[in-house]
mmCIF file with all atom_site columns, C-alpha atoms in Angstrom:
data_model
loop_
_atom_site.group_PDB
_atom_site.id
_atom_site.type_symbol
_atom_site.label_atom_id
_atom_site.label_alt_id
_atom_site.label_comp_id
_atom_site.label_asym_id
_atom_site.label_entity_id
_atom_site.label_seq_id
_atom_site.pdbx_PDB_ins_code
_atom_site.Cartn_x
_atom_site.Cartn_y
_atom_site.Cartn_z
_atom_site.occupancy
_atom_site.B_iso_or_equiv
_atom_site.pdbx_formal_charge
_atom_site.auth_seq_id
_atom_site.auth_comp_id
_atom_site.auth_asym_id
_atom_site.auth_atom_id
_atom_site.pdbx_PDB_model_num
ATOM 1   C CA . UNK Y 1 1   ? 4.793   12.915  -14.900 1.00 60.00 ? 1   UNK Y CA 1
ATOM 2   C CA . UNK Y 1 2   ? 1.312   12.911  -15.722 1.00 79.00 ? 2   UNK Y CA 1
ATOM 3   C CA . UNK Y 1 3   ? -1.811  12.341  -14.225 1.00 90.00 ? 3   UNK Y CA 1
ATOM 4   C CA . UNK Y 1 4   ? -2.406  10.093  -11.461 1.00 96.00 ? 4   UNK Y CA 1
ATOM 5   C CA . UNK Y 1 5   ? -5.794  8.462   -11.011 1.00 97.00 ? 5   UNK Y CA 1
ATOM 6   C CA . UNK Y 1 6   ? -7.199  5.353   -8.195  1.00 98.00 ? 6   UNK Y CA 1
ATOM 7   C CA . UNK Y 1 7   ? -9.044  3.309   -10.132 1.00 98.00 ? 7   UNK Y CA 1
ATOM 8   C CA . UNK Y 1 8   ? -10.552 0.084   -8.524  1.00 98.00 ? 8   UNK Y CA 1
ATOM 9   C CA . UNK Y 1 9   ? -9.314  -3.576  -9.455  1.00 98.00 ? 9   UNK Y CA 1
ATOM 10  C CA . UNK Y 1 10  ? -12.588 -5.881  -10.880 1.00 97.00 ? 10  UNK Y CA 1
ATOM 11  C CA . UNK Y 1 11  ? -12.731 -9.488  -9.747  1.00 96.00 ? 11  UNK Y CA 1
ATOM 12  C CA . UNK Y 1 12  ? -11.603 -10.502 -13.189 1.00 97.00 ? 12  UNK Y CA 1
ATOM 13  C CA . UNK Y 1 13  ? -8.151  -8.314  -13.063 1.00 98.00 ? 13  UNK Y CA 1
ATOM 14  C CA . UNK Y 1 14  ? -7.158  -10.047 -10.395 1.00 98.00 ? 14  UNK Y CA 1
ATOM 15  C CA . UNK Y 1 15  ? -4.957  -12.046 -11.699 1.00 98.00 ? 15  UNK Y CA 1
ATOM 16  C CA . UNK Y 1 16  ? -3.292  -9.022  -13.848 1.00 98.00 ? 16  UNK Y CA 1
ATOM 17  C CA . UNK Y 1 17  ? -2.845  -7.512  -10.147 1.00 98.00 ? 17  UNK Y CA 1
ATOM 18  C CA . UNK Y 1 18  ? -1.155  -10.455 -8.588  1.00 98.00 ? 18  UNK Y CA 1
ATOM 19  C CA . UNK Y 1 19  ? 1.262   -10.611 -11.763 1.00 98.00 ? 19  UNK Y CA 1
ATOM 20  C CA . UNK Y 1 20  ? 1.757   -6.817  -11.308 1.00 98.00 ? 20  UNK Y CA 1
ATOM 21  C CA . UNK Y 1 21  ? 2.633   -7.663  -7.336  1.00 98.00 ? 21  UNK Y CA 1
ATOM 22  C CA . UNK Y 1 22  ? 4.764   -10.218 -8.115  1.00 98.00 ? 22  UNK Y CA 1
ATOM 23  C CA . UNK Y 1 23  ? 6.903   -8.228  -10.784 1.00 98.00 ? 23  UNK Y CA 1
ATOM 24  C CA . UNK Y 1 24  ? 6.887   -5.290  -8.216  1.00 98.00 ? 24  UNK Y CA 1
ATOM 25  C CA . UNK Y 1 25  ? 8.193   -7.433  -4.600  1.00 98.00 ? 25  UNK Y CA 1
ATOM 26  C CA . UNK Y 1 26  ? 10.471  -10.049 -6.180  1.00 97.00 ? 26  UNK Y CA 1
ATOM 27  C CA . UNK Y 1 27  ? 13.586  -7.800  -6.059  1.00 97.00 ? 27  UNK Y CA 1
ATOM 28  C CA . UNK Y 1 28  ? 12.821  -7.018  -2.363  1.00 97.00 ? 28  UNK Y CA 1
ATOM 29  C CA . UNK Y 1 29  ? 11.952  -10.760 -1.728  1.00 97.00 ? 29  UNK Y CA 1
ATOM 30  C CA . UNK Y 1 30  ? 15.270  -11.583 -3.459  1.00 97.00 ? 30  UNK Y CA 1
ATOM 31  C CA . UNK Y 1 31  ? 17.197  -9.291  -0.911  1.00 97.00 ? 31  UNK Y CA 1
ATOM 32  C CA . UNK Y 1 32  ? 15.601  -9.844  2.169   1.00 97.00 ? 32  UNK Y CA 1
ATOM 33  C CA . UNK Y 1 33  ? 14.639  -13.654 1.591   1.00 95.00 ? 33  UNK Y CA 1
ATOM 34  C CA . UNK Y 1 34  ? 11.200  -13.249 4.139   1.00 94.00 ? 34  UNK Y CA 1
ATOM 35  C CA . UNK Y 1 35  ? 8.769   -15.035 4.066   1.00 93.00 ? 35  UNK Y CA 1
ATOM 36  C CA . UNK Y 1 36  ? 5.937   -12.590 4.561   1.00 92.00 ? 36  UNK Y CA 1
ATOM 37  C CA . UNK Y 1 37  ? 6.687   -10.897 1.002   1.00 95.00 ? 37  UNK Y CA 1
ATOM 38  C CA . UNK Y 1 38  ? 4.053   -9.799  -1.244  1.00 96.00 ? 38  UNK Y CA 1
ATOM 39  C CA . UNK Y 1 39  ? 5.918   -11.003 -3.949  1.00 97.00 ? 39  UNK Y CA 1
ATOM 40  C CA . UNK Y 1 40  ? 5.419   -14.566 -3.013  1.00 97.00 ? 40  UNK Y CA 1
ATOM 41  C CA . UNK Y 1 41  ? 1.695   -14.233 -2.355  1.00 96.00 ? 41  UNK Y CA 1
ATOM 42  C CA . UNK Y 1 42  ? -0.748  -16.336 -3.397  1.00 97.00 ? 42  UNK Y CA 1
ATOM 43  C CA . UNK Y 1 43  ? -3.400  -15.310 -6.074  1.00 97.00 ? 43  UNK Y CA 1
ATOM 44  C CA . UNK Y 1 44  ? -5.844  -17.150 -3.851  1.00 97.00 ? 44  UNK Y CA 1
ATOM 45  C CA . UNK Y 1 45  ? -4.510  -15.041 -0.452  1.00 95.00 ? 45  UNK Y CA 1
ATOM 46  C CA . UNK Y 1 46  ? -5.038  -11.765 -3.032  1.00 96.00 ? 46  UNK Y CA 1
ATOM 47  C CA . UNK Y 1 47  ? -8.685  -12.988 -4.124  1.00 96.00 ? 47  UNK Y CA 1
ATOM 48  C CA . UNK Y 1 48  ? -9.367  -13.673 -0.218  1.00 94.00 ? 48  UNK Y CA 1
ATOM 49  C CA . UNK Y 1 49  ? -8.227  -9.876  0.605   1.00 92.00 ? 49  UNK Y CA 1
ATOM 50  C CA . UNK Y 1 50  ? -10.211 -8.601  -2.620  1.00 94.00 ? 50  UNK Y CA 1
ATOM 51  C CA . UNK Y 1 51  ? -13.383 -10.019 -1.142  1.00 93.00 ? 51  UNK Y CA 1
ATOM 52  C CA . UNK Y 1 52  ? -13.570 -8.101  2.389   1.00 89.00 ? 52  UNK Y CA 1
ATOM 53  C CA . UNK Y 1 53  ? -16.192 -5.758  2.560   1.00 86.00 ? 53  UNK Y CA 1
ATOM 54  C CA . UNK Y 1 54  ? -14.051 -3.056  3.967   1.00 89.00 ? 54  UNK Y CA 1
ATOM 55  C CA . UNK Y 1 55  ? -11.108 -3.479  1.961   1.00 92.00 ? 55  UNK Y CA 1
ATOM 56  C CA . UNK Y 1 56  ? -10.457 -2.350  -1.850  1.00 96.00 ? 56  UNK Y CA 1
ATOM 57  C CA . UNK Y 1 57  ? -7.573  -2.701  -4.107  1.00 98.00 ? 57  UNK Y CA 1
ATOM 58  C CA . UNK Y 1 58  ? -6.943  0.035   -6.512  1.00 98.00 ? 58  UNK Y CA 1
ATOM 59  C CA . UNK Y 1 59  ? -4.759  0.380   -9.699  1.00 98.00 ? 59  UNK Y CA 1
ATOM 60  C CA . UNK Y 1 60  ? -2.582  3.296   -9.631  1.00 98.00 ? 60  UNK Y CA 1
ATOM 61  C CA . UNK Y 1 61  ? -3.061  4.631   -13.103 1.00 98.00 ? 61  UNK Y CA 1
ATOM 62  C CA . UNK Y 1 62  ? -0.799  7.247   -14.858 1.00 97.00 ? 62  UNK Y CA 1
ATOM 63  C CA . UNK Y 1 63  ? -2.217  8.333   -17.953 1.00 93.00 ? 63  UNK Y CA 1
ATOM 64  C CA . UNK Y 1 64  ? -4.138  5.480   -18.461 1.00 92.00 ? 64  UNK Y CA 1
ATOM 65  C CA . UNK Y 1 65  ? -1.949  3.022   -18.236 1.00 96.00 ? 65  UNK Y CA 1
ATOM 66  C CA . UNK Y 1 66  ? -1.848  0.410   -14.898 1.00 98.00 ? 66  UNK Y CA 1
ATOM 67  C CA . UNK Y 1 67  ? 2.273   1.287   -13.074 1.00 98.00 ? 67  UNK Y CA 1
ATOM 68  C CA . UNK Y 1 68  ? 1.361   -0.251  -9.533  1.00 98.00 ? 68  UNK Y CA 1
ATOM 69  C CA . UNK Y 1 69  ? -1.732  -0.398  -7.132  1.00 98.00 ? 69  UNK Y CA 1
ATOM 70  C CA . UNK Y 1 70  ? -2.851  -0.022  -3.592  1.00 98.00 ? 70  UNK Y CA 1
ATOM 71  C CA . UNK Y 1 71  ? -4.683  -2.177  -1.014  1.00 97.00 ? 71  UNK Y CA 1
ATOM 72  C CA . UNK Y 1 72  ? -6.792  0.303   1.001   1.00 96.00 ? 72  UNK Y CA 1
ATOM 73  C CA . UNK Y 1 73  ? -9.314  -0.082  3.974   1.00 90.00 ? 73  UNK Y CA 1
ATOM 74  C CA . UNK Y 1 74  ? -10.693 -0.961  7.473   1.00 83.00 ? 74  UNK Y CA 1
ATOM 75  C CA . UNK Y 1 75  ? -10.042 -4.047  9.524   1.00 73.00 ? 75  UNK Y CA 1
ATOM 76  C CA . UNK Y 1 76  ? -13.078 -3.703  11.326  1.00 72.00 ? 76  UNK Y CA 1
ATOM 77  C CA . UNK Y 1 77  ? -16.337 -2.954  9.438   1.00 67.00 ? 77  UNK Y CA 1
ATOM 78  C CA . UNK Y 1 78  ? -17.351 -0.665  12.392  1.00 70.00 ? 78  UNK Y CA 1
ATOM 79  C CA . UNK Y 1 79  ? -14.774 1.717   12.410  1.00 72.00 ? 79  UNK Y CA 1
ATOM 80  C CA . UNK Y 1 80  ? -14.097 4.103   9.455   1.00 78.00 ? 80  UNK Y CA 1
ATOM 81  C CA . UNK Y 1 81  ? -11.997 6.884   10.913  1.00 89.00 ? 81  UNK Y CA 1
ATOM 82  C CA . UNK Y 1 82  ? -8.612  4.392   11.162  1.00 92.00 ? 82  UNK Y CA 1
ATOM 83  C CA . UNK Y 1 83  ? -7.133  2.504   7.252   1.00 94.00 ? 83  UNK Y CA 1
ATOM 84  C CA . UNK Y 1 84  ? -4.704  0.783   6.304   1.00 95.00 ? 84  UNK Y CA 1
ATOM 85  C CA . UNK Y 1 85  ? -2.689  0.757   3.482   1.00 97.00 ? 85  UNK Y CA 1
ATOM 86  C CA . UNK Y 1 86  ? -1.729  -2.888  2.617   1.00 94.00 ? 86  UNK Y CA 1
ATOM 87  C CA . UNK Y 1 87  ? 0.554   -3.134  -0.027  1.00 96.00 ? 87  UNK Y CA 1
ATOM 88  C CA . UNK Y 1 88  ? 1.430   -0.418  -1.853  1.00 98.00 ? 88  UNK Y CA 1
ATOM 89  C CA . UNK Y 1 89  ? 3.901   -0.775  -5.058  1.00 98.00 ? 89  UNK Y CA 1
ATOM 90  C CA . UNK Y 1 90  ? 4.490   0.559   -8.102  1.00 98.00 ? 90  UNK Y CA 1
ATOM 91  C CA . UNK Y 1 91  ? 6.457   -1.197  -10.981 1.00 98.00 ? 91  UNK Y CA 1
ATOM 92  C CA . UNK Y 1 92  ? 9.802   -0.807  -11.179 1.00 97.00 ? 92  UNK Y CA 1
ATOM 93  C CA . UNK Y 1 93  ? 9.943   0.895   -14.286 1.00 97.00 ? 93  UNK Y CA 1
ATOM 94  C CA . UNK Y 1 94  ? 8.010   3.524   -12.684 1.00 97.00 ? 94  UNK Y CA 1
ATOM 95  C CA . UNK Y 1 95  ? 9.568   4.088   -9.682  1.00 96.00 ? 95  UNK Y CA 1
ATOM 96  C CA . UNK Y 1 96  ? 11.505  6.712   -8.311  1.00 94.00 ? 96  UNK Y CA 1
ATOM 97  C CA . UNK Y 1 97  ? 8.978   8.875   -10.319 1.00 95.00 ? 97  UNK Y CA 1
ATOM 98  C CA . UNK Y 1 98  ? 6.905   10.766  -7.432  1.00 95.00 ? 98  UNK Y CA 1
ATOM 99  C CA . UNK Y 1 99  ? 3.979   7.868   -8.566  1.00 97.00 ? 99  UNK Y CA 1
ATOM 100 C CA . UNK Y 1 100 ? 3.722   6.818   -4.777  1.00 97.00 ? 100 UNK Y CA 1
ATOM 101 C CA . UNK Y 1 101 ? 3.193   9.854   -3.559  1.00 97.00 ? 101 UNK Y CA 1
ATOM 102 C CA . UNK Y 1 102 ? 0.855   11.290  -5.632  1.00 97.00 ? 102 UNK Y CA 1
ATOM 103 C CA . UNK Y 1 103 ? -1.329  7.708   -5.331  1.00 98.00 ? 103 UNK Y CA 1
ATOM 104 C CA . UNK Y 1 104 ? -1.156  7.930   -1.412  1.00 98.00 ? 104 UNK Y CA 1
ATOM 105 C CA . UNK Y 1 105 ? -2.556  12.122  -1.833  1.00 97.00 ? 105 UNK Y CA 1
ATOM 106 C CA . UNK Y 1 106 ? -5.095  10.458  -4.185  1.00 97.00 ? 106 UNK Y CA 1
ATOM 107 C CA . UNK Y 1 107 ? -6.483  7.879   -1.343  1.00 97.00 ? 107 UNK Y CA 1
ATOM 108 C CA . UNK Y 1 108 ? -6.396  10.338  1.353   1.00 96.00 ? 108 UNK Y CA 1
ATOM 109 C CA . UNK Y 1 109 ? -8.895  12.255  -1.014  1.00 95.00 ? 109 UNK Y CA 1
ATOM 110 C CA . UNK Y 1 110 ? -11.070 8.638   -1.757  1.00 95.00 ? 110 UNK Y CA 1
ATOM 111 C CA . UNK Y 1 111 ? -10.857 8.686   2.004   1.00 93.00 ? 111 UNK Y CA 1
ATOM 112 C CA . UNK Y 1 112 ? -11.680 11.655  3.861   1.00 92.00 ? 112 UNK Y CA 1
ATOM 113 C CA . UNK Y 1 113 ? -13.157 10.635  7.195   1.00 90.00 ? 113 UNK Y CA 1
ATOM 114 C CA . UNK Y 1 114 ? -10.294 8.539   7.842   1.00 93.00 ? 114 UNK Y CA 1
ATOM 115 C CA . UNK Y 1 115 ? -8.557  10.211  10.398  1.00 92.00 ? 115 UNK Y CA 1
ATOM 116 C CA . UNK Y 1 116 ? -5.559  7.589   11.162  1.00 95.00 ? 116 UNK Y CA 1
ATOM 117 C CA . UNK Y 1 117 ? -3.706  5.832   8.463   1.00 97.00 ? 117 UNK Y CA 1
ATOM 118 C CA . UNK Y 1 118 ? -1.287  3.152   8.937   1.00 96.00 ? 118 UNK Y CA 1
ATOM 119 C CA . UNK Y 1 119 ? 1.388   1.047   6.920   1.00 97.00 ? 119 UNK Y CA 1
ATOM 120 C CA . UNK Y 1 120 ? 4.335   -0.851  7.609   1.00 97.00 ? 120 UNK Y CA 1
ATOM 121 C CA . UNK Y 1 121 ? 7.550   -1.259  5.768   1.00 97.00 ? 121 UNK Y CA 1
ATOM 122 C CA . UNK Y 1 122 ? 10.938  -2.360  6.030   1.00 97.00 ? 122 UNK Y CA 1
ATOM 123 C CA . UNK Y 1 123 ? 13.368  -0.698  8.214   1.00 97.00 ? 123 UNK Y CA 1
ATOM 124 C CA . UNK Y 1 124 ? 16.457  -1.021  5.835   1.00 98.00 ? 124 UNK Y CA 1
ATOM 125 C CA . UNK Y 1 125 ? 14.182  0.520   2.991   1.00 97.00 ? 125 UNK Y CA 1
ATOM 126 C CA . UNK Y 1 126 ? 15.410  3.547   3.383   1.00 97.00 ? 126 UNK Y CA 1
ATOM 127 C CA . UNK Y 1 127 ? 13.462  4.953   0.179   1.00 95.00 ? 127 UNK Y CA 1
ATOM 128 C CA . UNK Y 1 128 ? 10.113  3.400   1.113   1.00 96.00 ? 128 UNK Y CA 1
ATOM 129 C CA . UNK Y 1 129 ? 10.779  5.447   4.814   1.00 97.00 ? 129 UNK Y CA 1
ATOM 130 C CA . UNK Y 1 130 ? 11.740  8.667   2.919   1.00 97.00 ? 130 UNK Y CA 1
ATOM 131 C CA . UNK Y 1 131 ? 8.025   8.721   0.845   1.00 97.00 ? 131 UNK Y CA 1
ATOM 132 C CA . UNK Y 1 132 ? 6.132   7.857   4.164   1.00 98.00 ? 132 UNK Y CA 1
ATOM 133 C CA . UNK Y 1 133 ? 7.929   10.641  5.960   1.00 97.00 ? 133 UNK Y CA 1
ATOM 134 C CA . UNK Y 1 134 ? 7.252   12.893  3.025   1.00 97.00 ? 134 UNK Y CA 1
ATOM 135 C CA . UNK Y 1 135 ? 3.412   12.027  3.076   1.00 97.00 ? 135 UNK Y CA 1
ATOM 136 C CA . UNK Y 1 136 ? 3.456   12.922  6.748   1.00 97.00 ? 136 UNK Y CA 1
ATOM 137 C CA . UNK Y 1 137 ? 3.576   9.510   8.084   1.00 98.00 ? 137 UNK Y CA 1
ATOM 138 C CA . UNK Y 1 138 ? 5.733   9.030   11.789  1.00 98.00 ? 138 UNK Y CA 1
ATOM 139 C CA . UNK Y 1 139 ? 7.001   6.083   13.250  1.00 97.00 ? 139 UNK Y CA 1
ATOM 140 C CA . UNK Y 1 140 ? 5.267   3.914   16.260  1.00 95.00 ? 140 UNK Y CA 1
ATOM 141 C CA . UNK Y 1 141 ? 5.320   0.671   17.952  1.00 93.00 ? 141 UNK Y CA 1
ATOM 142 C CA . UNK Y 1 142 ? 7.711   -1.741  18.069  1.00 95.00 ? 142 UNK Y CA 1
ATOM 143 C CA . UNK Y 1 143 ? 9.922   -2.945  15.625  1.00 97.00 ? 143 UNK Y CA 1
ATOM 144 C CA . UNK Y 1 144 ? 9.760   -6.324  14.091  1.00 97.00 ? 144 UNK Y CA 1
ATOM 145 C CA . UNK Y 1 145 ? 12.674  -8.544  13.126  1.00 97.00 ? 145 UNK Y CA 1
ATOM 146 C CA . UNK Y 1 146 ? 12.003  -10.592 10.397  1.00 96.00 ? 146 UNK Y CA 1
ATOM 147 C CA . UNK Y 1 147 ? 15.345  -12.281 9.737   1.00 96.00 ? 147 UNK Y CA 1
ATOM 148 C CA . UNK Y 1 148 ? 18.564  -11.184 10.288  1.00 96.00 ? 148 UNK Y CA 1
ATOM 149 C CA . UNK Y 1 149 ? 18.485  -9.111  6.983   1.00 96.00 ? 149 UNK Y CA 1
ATOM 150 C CA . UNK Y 1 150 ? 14.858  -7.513  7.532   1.00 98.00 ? 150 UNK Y CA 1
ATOM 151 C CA . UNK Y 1 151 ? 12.939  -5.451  10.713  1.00 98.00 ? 151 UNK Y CA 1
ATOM 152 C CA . UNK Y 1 152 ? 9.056   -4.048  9.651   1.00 97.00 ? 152 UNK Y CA 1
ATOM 153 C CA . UNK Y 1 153 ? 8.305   -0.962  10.983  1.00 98.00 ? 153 UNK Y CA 1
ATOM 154 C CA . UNK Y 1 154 ? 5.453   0.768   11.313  1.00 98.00 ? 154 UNK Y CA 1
ATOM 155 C CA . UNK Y 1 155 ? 3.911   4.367   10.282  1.00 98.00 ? 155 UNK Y CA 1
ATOM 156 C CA . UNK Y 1 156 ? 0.675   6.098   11.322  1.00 97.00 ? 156 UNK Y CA 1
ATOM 157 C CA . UNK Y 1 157 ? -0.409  9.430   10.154  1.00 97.00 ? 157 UNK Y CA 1
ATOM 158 C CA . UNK Y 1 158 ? -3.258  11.080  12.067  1.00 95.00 ? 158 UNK Y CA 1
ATOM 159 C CA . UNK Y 1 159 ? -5.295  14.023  10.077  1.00 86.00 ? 159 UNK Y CA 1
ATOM 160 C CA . UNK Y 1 160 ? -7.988  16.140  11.502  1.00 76.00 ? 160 UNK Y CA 1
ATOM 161 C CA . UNK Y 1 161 ? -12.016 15.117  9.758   1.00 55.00 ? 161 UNK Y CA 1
ATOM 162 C CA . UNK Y 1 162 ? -12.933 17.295  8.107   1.00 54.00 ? 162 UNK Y CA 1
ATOM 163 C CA . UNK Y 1 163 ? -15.780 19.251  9.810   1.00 50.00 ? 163 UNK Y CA 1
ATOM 164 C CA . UNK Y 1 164 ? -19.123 18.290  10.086  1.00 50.00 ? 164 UNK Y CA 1
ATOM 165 C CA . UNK Y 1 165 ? -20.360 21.555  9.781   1.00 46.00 ? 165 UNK Y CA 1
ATOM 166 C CA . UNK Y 1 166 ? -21.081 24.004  7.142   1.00 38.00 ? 166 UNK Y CA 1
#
């Protein structure tokens, strides 16, 4: 596997991003039937997220070429010790390649005074919970039942700053 580099989406890619989102989800909406799924997303709810100040999407690039992206940032302008990452995917040609990993090390390095990162993801995904474990994440809260198919969980991983000194 090569390279993996964060690059961030442009207003105009937007559209290439949704398509990629859609393409990624669909099996997952397909299985679980919810109605929350990425892959059923408007391009207009995508454009809305694109816009926050606080908030950037970011195509996960391997060796140039665009396999997935990532929706990172801060709910509240204020506060820039605590991100979330909001979806995550990587096409499915690509995955099961050690893609997701390396792209969640690469935003923890875009990122380093966050000190408290947190996702969600499906309970009965057993291979999304196996990368967030890997990248250190650990369950909390409560679990949400979607339908009788689907429950969201979430993850929080909480690093030390780095120091402010020397």
């Amino acid at each position: 596997m090569g390279k993996i580099d964060l690059i961030p989406v442009k207003e105009n890619e937007l559209e290439l991003l949704h398509k990629m989102q859609v393409e990624s989800f669909m099996p997952l909406y397909e299985k679980y039937h919810d109605e929350c799924s990425p892959a059923i997303e408007t391009l207009e709810r995508i454009k809305k997220r694109a816009a926050i100040p606080n908030r950037q999407y970011y195509f996960i690039m391997q060796d140039g070429d665009r396999v997935g992206a990532i929706n990172l940032g801060h709910n509240d302008p204020e506060e820039k010790h605590i991100s979330f990452i909001s979806p995550i995917f990587i096409l499915p040609q690509y995955q099961d390649q050690g893609i997701g990993y390396k792209a969640i090390q690469a935003a923890f390095k875009l990122y380093p005074e966050v000190n408290k990162w947190i996702l969600e993801t499906i309970l009965q995904e057993p291979r999304n919970c196996h990368l967030y474990e890997k990248c250190g994440f650990v369950r909390f809260g409560v679990e949400e039942v979607v339908n009788d198919k689907m429950t969201l969980i979430t993850y929080r991983l909480e690093r030390n700053a780095p120091s402010k000194e020397g």
